[in-house]
Amino acid sequence: MRMFDIIRKKRDGLALSEKEIQWFVDGYVKGEIPDYQASALCMAIYFRGMNVEETTALTFAIRDSGEKLKFNNINGLRVDKHSTGGVGDKTSLVVTPIVATLGVKVAKMSGRGLGHTGGTVDKLEAIPGFKTDLPTEEFEEIVNRVGIAIVGQNATLAPADKLLYALRDVTATVDSLPLIVSSIMSKKLAADDDCVVLDVKTGSGSFMKTKEQSRELAEWMVAIGKAAGKRMRALITDMDRPLGHAIGNSLEVVEAIETLKGNGPEDLTELSVALAAHMLVISDRGSYEECERNVRRVIENGEALMTFANMVEAQGGNKEWILHPELFPTAPYSLEVKAGASGYITGVDTEGYGTASLLLGAGRNTKEDKIDFAAGIKLVKKTGDKVEKGDVIAVLYTSDKGRLDVAAKRLSDATFIGDDKPEDVPLIYDIVE
Ligand code: URA
């Protein structure tokens, strides 16, 4: 086979065979296919798309490029939850201890931040001492004892995705449906879970900007997961505004803790309860109503927070910080961003908010960048709120004073103020089963 022929075939809108897709993935991982040819193929896929058979073949080829996890020593059903990427999305920190408290095991591999979106592993590393890399026996022991452990994706899991993602990130080919489906599902299928709930984001802060694209993404991921024998469900949820009021690693951990105590923002609480209830339903824990009742009960009685604190302790972190989140240090520099006009916040460019947080130091511009865990944004006003000119709409935090002004401009530019109150939009648009 020749890479030239494969690129030309896709460029001309023809479907690739399973063998061609496997040959490409295999050759790229071995370093036999250069980046420039792989980029050309990604761009051809971006413009020409892939059918379900091709996307399934690509997903399986990426999954098979590395180790497939097997947790032989974990007792009981395992459930996972995955978000396609958002801003201020700390739901994994809230829902996983809830479902673990209710008896379904969570043996989670999480990712780091990508572009303007945050990652669970970076958030957990804001807790001092927390280890996101554990030997398998220790990981399994913690899952059996505490009900939950969360680690970073190890390098042997779907290595083709690591290479392809880095390439897509710099060749403007991230937001392609078959490439996102295969990237996410290859990793989910290589992990050893029985049930997966996907939170497919839609809107200005997500990779898929329209509901139609997000629905298609959800349907394809659910179908491929089912074809591989997993129990699947997807929620299509709003990302036209950040979730909750906190963006940035420590700030988000603190907001997740408040939500586990029952004091979280309404949108974050509503989505977390729904995701956790769906995770329990597909894990045979009763009807949606029963599961939702149980989720609210373990928030109210503090059991879910204790599970989170126990996981943090088991993974080497300081449990006291979870029980007393005021221990998280505040960044040394802050700046209030004020409304430039009076009216209503009619909408925000959520990606712009994510970028402002990244500019403050909460994310990475290059793989090597160190994260400033205290950096980020606290939103004082959100879409639909009334503001007077000069009202504080957000507070920015950073350890590097020089970053404040550029981030403030980015956030102001991403905030739209007008005369009319915008219509309320649902947080959950649809459920794909
Ligand atoms: N998350 C992933 O892991 N891959 C994508 O392509 C997009 C979001």
PDB file of N, CA, C and O and ligand atoms in Angstrom, residues 82-85 114 161 165 168 174 179-180 183-184 187 207, ligand 1:
ATOM      1  N   HIS A  82     -17.722  10.534  30.389  1.00  0.00           N
ATOM      2  CA  HIS A  82     -16.731  11.282  29.609  1.00  0.00           C
ATOM      3  C   HIS A  82     -17.386  12.496  28.982  1.00  0.00           C
ATOM      4  O   HIS A  82     -18.462  12.409  28.402  1.00  0.00           O
ATOM      5  N   SER A  83     -16.707  13.626  29.084  1.00  0.00           N
ATOM      6  CA  SER A  83     -17.213  14.840  28.448  1.00  0.00           C
ATOM      7  C   SER A  83     -16.402  15.102  27.193  1.00  0.00           C
ATOM      8  O   SER A  83     -15.191  14.840  27.156  1.00  0.00           O
ATOM      9  N   THR A  84     -17.063  15.635  26.165  1.00  0.00           N
ATOM     10  CA  THR A  84     -16.328  15.921  24.928  1.00  0.00           C
ATOM     11  C   THR A  84     -15.495  17.197  25.064  1.00  0.00           C
ATOM     12  O   THR A  84     -14.795  17.579  24.135  1.00  0.00           O
ATOM     13  N   GLY A  85     -15.563  17.856  26.209  1.00  0.00           N
ATOM     14  CA  GLY A  85     -14.684  19.004  26.463  1.00  0.00           C
ATOM     15  C   GLY A  85     -15.461  20.298  26.589  1.00  0.00           C
ATOM     16  O   GLY A  85     -16.226  20.663  25.696  1.00  0.00           O
ATOM     17  N   LEU A 114      -7.195  20.373  27.033  1.00  0.00           N
ATOM     18  CA  LEU A 114      -6.901  20.441  25.597  1.00  0.00           C
ATOM     19  C   LEU A 114      -7.334  21.808  25.114  1.00  0.00           C
ATOM     20  O   LEU A 114      -8.499  22.169  25.303  1.00  0.00           O
ATOM     21  N   ASP A 161      -3.738   7.753  19.262  1.00  0.00           N
ATOM     22  CA  ASP A 161      -4.544   8.955  19.505  1.00  0.00           C
ATOM     23  C   ASP A 161      -3.666  10.107  19.976  1.00  0.00           C
ATOM     24  O   ASP A 161      -3.883  11.251  19.592  1.00  0.00           O
ATOM     25  N   TYR A 165      -3.804  13.311  17.914  1.00  0.00           N
ATOM     26  CA  TYR A 165      -4.395  14.500  18.533  1.00  0.00           C
ATOM     27  C   TYR A 165      -3.436  15.684  18.459  1.00  0.00           C
ATOM     28  O   TYR A 165      -3.828  16.802  18.112  1.00  0.00           O
ATOM     29  N   ARG A 168      -3.515  16.987  14.985  1.00  0.00           N
ATOM     30  CA  ARG A 168      -4.763  17.707  14.679  1.00  0.00           C
ATOM     31  C   ARG A 168      -4.789  19.074  15.353  1.00  0.00           C
ATOM     32  O   ARG A 168      -5.288  20.043  14.799  1.00  0.00           O
ATOM     33  N   VAL A 174      -9.110  19.456  14.477  1.00  0.00           N
ATOM     34  CA  VAL A 174      -9.703  18.865  15.681  1.00  0.00           C
ATOM     35  C   VAL A 174     -11.204  18.654  15.496  1.00  0.00           C
ATOM     36  O   VAL A 174     -11.735  17.580  15.763  1.00  0.00           O
ATOM     37  N   LEU A 179     -13.031  12.191  13.358  1.00  0.00           N
ATOM     38  CA  LEU A 179     -11.781  12.244  14.115  1.00  0.00           C
ATOM     39  C   LEU A 179     -12.052  12.369  15.613  1.00  0.00           C
ATOM     40  O   LEU A 179     -11.341  11.787  16.435  1.00  0.00           O
ATOM     41  N   ILE A 180     -13.087  13.115  15.998  1.00  0.00           N
ATOM     42  CA  ILE A 180     -13.424  13.207  17.431  1.00  0.00           C
ATOM     43  C   ILE A 180     -13.984  11.871  17.927  1.00  0.00           C
ATOM     44  O   ILE A 180     -13.580  11.370  18.978  1.00  0.00           O
ATOM     45  N   SER A 183     -11.189   9.403  18.286  1.00  0.00           N
ATOM     46  CA  SER A 183     -10.260   9.782  19.351  1.00  0.00           C
ATOM     47  C   SER A 183     -10.849   9.427  20.718  1.00  0.00           C
ATOM     48  O   SER A 183     -10.202   8.763  21.535  1.00  0.00           O
ATOM     49  N   ILE A 184     -12.084   9.838  20.948  1.00  0.00           N
ATOM     50  CA  ILE A 184     -12.686   9.595  22.262  1.00  0.00           C
ATOM     51  C   ILE A 184     -12.989   8.112  22.466  1.00  0.00           C
ATOM     52  O   ILE A 184     -12.626   7.517  23.480  1.00  0.00           O
ATOM     53  N   LYS A 187     -10.181   5.490  23.192  1.00  0.00           N
ATOM     54  CA  LYS A 187      -9.689   5.482  24.575  1.00  0.00           C
ATOM     55  C   LYS A 187     -10.709   4.823  25.506  1.00  0.00           C
ATOM     56  O   LYS A 187     -10.359   4.083  26.414  1.00  0.00           O
ATOM     57  N   PHE A 207     -16.288  21.688  20.978  1.00  0.00           N
ATOM     58  CA  PHE A 207     -15.703  21.477  19.651  1.00  0.00           C
ATOM     59  C   PHE A 207     -16.799  21.398  18.585  1.00  0.00           C
ATOM     60  O   PHE A 207     -16.563  21.691  17.424  1.00  0.00           O
TER      61      PHE A 207
HETATM   62  N1  URA B   1     -11.476  14.905  23.299  1.00  0.00           N
HETATM   63  C1  URA B   1     -10.698  13.921  22.799  1.00  0.00           C
HETATM   64  O1  URA B   1     -10.181  13.084  23.509  1.00  0.00           O
HETATM   65  N2  URA B   1     -10.498  13.901  21.466  1.00  0.00           N
HETATM   66  C2  URA B   1     -11.046  14.792  20.621  1.00  0.00           C
HETATM   67  O2  URA B   1     -10.833  14.695  19.432  1.00  0.00           O
HETATM   68  C3  URA B   1     -11.854  15.823  21.169  1.00  0.00           C
HETATM   69  C4  URA B   1     -12.061  15.846  22.521  1.00  0.00           C
END
